[in-house]
């Protein structure tokens, strides 16, 4: 994969942006796990998209074309399934 170099210019100081997962998107431009509607917040508005990502992956992709379904992988096991429900609830409740 061809990685794209990003830099943040701060006057004469340039700092390379972090890309910890190597997907070519700076980390500060990516959404957090659980932000299933990609609005920048993890809240009650993520519940319907989370359920849709579990029950109808194609429907999720159609409804949220600019989001990554893997944001629902809240237990970080590489799968979106029922095992993500409890970690998702913990994210919503701050637990």
Short mmCIF file of N, CA and C in Angstrom, two decimals:
data_model
loop_
_atom_site.label_atom_id
_atom_site.label_comp_id
_atom_site.label_asym_id
_atom_site.label_seq_id
_atom_site.Cartn_x
_atom_site.Cartn_y
_atom_site.Cartn_z
N UNK A 1 0.83 -1.16 0.00
CA UNK A 1 0.00 0.00 0.00
C UNK A 1 0.88 1.23 0.00
N UNK A 2 0.54 2.15 -0.84
CA UNK A 2 1.29 3.39 -0.93
C UNK A 2 0.80 4.33 0.16
N UNK A 3 1.66 4.67 1.07
CA UNK A 3 1.29 5.57 2.16
C UNK A 3 1.48 7.01 1.69
N UNK A 4 0.57 7.83 2.05
CA UNK A 4 0.63 9.24 1.71
C UNK A 4 1.18 9.97 2.92
N UNK A 5 2.18 10.78 2.70
CA UNK A 5 2.78 11.53 3.81
C UNK A 5 1.97 12.79 4.06
N UNK A 6 1.63 12.98 5.30
CA UNK A 6 0.90 14.16 5.71
C UNK A 6 1.77 14.95 6.67
N UNK A 7 1.70 16.24 6.60
CA UNK A 7 2.39 17.06 7.57
C UNK A 7 1.48 18.17 8.02
N UNK A 8 1.67 18.59 9.23
CA UNK A 8 0.95 19.73 9.77
C UNK A 8 1.97 20.86 9.87
N UNK A 9 1.70 21.95 9.20
CA UNK A 9 2.63 23.07 9.21
C UNK A 9 2.28 24.01 10.35
N UNK A 10 3.26 24.27 11.20
CA UNK A 10 3.10 25.21 12.31
C UNK A 10 4.21 26.24 12.18
N UNK A 11 3.96 27.29 11.41
CA UNK A 11 5.01 28.26 11.13
C UNK A 11 6.12 27.57 10.36
N UNK A 12 7.33 27.61 10.91
CA UNK A 12 8.44 26.95 10.24
C UNK A 12 8.64 25.53 10.74
N UNK A 13 7.90 25.12 11.77
CA UNK A 13 8.01 23.77 12.33
C UNK A 13 7.01 22.85 11.64
N UNK A 14 7.48 21.73 11.12
CA UNK A 14 6.59 20.76 10.50
C UNK A 14 6.68 19.45 11.26
N UNK A 15 5.52 18.91 11.64
CA UNK A 15 5.45 17.66 12.38
C UNK A 15 4.67 16.66 11.56
N UNK A 16 5.22 15.48 11.29
CA UNK A 16 4.45 14.48 10.54
C UNK A 16 3.24 14.01 11.36
N UNK A 17 2.13 13.86 10.69
CA UNK A 17 0.92 13.38 11.36
C UNK A 17 1.05 11.89 11.64
N UNK A 18 0.47 11.44 12.74
CA UNK A 18 0.48 10.03 13.12
C UNK A 18 -0.51 9.25 12.26
N UNK A 19 -0.14 8.04 11.88
CA UNK A 19 -1.01 7.11 11.17
C UNK A 19 -0.74 5.72 11.74
N UNK A 20 -1.22 5.51 12.96
CA UNK A 20 -0.88 4.29 13.71
C UNK A 20 -1.34 3.00 13.04
N UNK A 21 -2.46 3.03 12.31
CA UNK A 21 -2.95 1.79 11.68
C UNK A 21 -2.48 1.65 10.23
N UNK A 22 -1.71 2.61 9.73
CA UNK A 22 -1.12 2.52 8.41
C UNK A 22 -2.11 2.54 7.25
N UNK A 23 -3.28 3.16 7.44
CA UNK A 23 -4.27 3.17 6.36
C UNK A 23 -4.18 4.41 5.48
N UNK A 24 -3.19 5.27 5.72
CA UNK A 24 -3.01 6.46 4.91
C UNK A 24 -3.85 7.64 5.33
N UNK A 25 -4.63 7.50 6.41
CA UNK A 25 -5.47 8.58 6.93
C UNK A 25 -4.89 9.00 8.28
N UNK A 26 -4.57 10.28 8.46
CA UNK A 26 -4.04 10.72 9.75
C UNK A 26 -5.00 10.38 10.88
N UNK A 27 -4.44 9.96 12.00
CA UNK A 27 -5.27 9.53 13.13
C UNK A 27 -6.26 10.60 13.57
N UNK A 28 -5.85 11.88 13.49
CA UNK A 28 -6.76 12.93 13.94
C UNK A 28 -7.95 13.12 13.01
N UNK A 29 -7.94 12.47 11.85
CA UNK A 29 -9.05 12.56 10.90
C UNK A 29 -9.97 11.34 10.96
N UNK A 30 -9.65 10.37 11.81
CA UNK A 30 -10.45 9.16 11.90
C UNK A 30 -11.43 9.26 13.06
N UNK A 31 -12.47 8.46 13.00
CA UNK A 31 -13.49 8.45 14.04
C UNK A 31 -13.17 7.39 15.07
N UNK A 32 -13.66 7.58 16.28
CA UNK A 32 -13.42 6.64 17.39
C UNK A 32 -14.34 5.43 17.29
N UNK A 33 -13.87 4.31 17.83
CA UNK A 33 -14.74 3.13 17.93
C UNK A 33 -16.03 3.51 18.62
N UNK A 34 -17.14 3.04 18.08
CA UNK A 34 -18.45 3.33 18.65
C UNK A 34 -19.15 4.51 18.00
N UNK A 35 -18.41 5.36 17.29
CA UNK A 35 -19.03 6.50 16.60
C UNK A 35 -19.57 6.00 15.26
N UNK A 36 -20.64 5.23 15.33
CA UNK A 36 -21.15 4.50 14.16
C UNK A 36 -21.86 5.37 13.14
N UNK A 37 -22.21 6.60 13.50
CA UNK A 37 -22.80 7.51 12.51
C UNK A 37 -21.79 8.55 12.04
N UNK A 38 -20.56 8.46 12.55
CA UNK A 38 -19.45 9.32 12.11
C UNK A 38 -19.75 10.81 12.25
N UNK A 39 -20.33 11.18 13.38
CA UNK A 39 -20.56 12.60 13.63
C UNK A 39 -19.55 13.20 14.60
N UNK A 40 -18.57 12.40 15.02
CA UNK A 40 -17.54 12.89 15.92
C UNK A 40 -17.85 12.72 17.39
N UNK A 41 -19.02 12.16 17.72
CA UNK A 41 -19.42 11.94 19.11
C UNK A 41 -19.94 10.52 19.28
N UNK A 42 -19.73 9.97 20.46
CA UNK A 42 -20.33 8.68 20.79
C UNK A 42 -21.48 8.97 21.74
N UNK A 43 -22.71 8.77 21.23
CA UNK A 43 -23.90 9.11 21.99
C UNK A 43 -25.09 8.28 21.50
N UNK A 44 -26.28 8.63 21.96
CA UNK A 44 -27.48 7.87 21.62
C UNK A 44 -27.77 7.82 20.12
N UNK A 45 -27.21 8.77 19.36
CA UNK A 45 -27.42 8.78 17.92
C UNK A 45 -26.62 7.70 17.20
N UNK A 46 -25.76 7.01 17.93
CA UNK A 46 -24.98 5.90 17.36
C UNK A 46 -25.68 4.55 17.53
N UNK A 47 -26.75 4.49 18.30
CA UNK A 47 -27.41 3.20 18.58
C UNK A 47 -28.00 2.58 17.33
N UNK A 48 -28.79 3.33 16.58
CA UNK A 48 -29.41 2.77 15.36
C UNK A 48 -28.34 2.35 14.35
N UNK A 49 -27.33 3.18 14.07
CA UNK A 49 -26.30 2.72 13.14
C UNK A 49 -25.53 1.50 13.66
N UNK A 50 -25.31 1.43 14.97
CA UNK A 50 -24.63 0.26 15.54
C UNK A 50 -25.45 -1.01 15.29
N UNK A 51 -26.74 -0.95 15.59
CA UNK A 51 -27.61 -2.11 15.38
C UNK A 51 -27.66 -2.47 13.89
N UNK A 52 -27.72 -1.48 13.04
CA UNK A 52 -27.73 -1.72 11.59
C UNK A 52 -26.43 -2.39 11.14
N UNK A 53 -25.32 -1.98 11.70
CA UNK A 53 -24.04 -2.58 11.32
C UNK A 53 -23.98 -4.05 11.72
N UNK A 54 -24.66 -4.41 12.81
CA UNK A 54 -24.73 -5.81 13.25
C UNK A 54 -25.69 -6.62 12.40
N UNK A 55 -26.85 -6.05 12.12
CA UNK A 55 -27.94 -6.82 11.51
C UNK A 55 -27.99 -6.75 9.99
N UNK A 56 -27.48 -5.68 9.40
CA UNK A 56 -27.58 -5.50 7.95
C UNK A 56 -26.37 -4.71 7.43
N UNK A 57 -25.23 -5.38 7.28
CA UNK A 57 -24.02 -4.67 6.83
C UNK A 57 -24.20 -3.89 5.53
N UNK A 58 -24.94 -4.44 4.57
CA UNK A 58 -25.18 -3.73 3.32
C UNK A 58 -26.02 -2.47 3.55
N UNK A 59 -27.02 -2.59 4.41
CA UNK A 59 -27.86 -1.44 4.75
C UNK A 59 -27.06 -0.36 5.45
N UNK A 60 -26.13 -0.78 6.32
CA UNK A 60 -25.26 0.19 7.00
C UNK A 60 -24.41 0.93 5.97
N UNK A 61 -23.81 0.19 5.04
CA UNK A 61 -22.96 0.80 4.03
C UNK A 61 -23.74 1.78 3.16
N UNK A 62 -24.99 1.46 2.90
CA UNK A 62 -25.84 2.34 2.09
C UNK A 62 -26.24 3.58 2.88
N UNK A 63 -26.59 3.40 4.15
CA UNK A 63 -27.05 4.51 4.97
C UNK A 63 -25.91 5.43 5.41
N UNK A 64 -24.71 4.86 5.59
CA UNK A 64 -23.56 5.61 6.08
C UNK A 64 -22.36 5.37 5.16
N UNK A 65 -22.44 5.84 3.92
CA UNK A 65 -21.39 5.52 2.94
C UNK A 65 -20.00 6.07 3.28
N UNK A 66 -19.94 7.09 4.11
CA UNK A 66 -18.65 7.68 4.46
C UNK A 66 -18.10 7.15 5.78
N UNK A 67 -18.77 6.17 6.35
CA UNK A 67 -18.34 5.58 7.62
C UNK A 67 -17.78 4.18 7.39
N UNK A 68 -16.97 3.75 8.33
CA UNK A 68 -16.41 2.41 8.30
C UNK A 68 -17.20 1.53 9.27
N UNK A 69 -17.77 0.46 8.77
CA UNK A 69 -18.56 -0.46 9.60
C UNK A 69 -17.76 -0.98 10.80
N UNK A 70 -16.45 -1.05 10.65
CA UNK A 70 -15.61 -1.57 11.72
C UNK A 70 -15.58 -0.66 12.95
N UNK A 71 -16.17 0.53 12.86
CA UNK A 71 -16.32 1.37 14.05
C UNK A 71 -17.24 0.70 15.07
N UNK A 72 -18.03 -0.27 14.63
CA UNK A 72 -18.90 -1.03 15.53
C UNK A 72 -18.15 -2.20 16.19
N UNK A 73 -16.92 -2.45 15.79
CA UNK A 73 -16.11 -3.52 16.39
C UNK A 73 -15.52 -3.00 17.70
N UNK A 74 -16.40 -2.80 18.67
CA UNK A 74 -16.00 -2.14 19.91
C UNK A 74 -15.19 -3.02 20.86
N UNK A 75 -15.11 -4.31 20.59
CA UNK A 75 -14.22 -5.15 21.39
C UNK A 75 -12.90 -5.41 20.66
N UNK A 76 -12.75 -4.82 19.48
CA UNK A 76 -11.50 -4.85 18.69
C UNK A 76 -10.99 -6.25 18.40
N UNK A 77 -11.91 -7.16 18.06
CA UNK A 77 -11.48 -8.52 17.70
C UNK A 77 -11.47 -8.74 16.19
N UNK A 78 -11.71 -7.68 15.42
CA UNK A 78 -11.70 -7.78 13.97
C UNK A 78 -13.02 -8.21 13.37
N UNK A 79 -14.05 -8.38 14.18
CA UNK A 79 -15.38 -8.79 13.73
C UNK A 79 -16.43 -7.84 14.28
N UNK A 80 -17.51 -7.66 13.53
CA UNK A 80 -18.66 -6.93 14.05
C UNK A 80 -19.73 -7.97 14.31
N UNK A 81 -20.01 -8.21 15.60
CA UNK A 81 -20.97 -9.24 15.98
C UNK A 81 -21.54 -8.93 17.37
N UNK A 82 -22.30 -9.87 17.90
CA UNK A 82 -22.97 -9.67 19.19
C UNK A 82 -21.99 -9.43 20.33
N UNK A 83 -20.75 -9.86 20.19
CA UNK A 83 -19.76 -9.65 21.24
C UNK A 83 -19.37 -8.18 21.38
N UNK A 84 -19.80 -7.35 20.43
CA UNK A 84 -19.51 -5.91 20.49
C UNK A 84 -20.57 -5.14 21.26
N UNK A 85 -21.67 -5.78 21.62
CA UNK A 85 -22.78 -5.05 22.26
C UNK A 85 -22.39 -4.50 23.63
N UNK A 86 -21.86 -5.34 24.51
CA UNK A 86 -21.50 -4.86 25.85
C UNK A 86 -20.44 -3.76 25.81
N UNK A 87 -19.37 -3.90 25.02
CA UNK A 87 -18.41 -2.79 24.95
C UNK A 87 -19.02 -1.51 24.38
N UNK A 88 -19.96 -1.65 23.44
CA UNK A 88 -20.63 -0.48 22.89
C UNK A 88 -21.46 0.22 23.97
N UNK A 89 -22.20 -0.54 24.75
CA UNK A 89 -22.99 0.03 25.84
C UNK A 89 -22.07 0.71 26.83
N UNK A 90 -20.92 0.11 27.12
CA UNK A 90 -19.96 0.73 28.05
C UNK A 90 -19.46 2.07 27.49
N UNK A 91 -19.23 2.16 26.20
CA UNK A 91 -18.82 3.42 25.60
C UNK A 91 -19.91 4.48 25.74
N UNK A 92 -21.16 4.07 25.55
CA UNK A 92 -22.29 5.01 25.65
C UNK A 92 -22.49 5.52 27.06
N UNK A 93 -22.27 4.65 28.02
CA UNK A 93 -22.56 5.00 29.42
C UNK A 93 -21.33 5.49 30.17
N UNK A 94 -20.19 5.47 29.49
CA UNK A 94 -18.97 5.91 30.15
C UNK A 94 -18.41 4.89 31.12
N UNK A 95 -18.87 3.63 30.96
CA UNK A 95 -18.46 2.59 31.91
C UNK A 95 -17.37 1.73 31.47
#
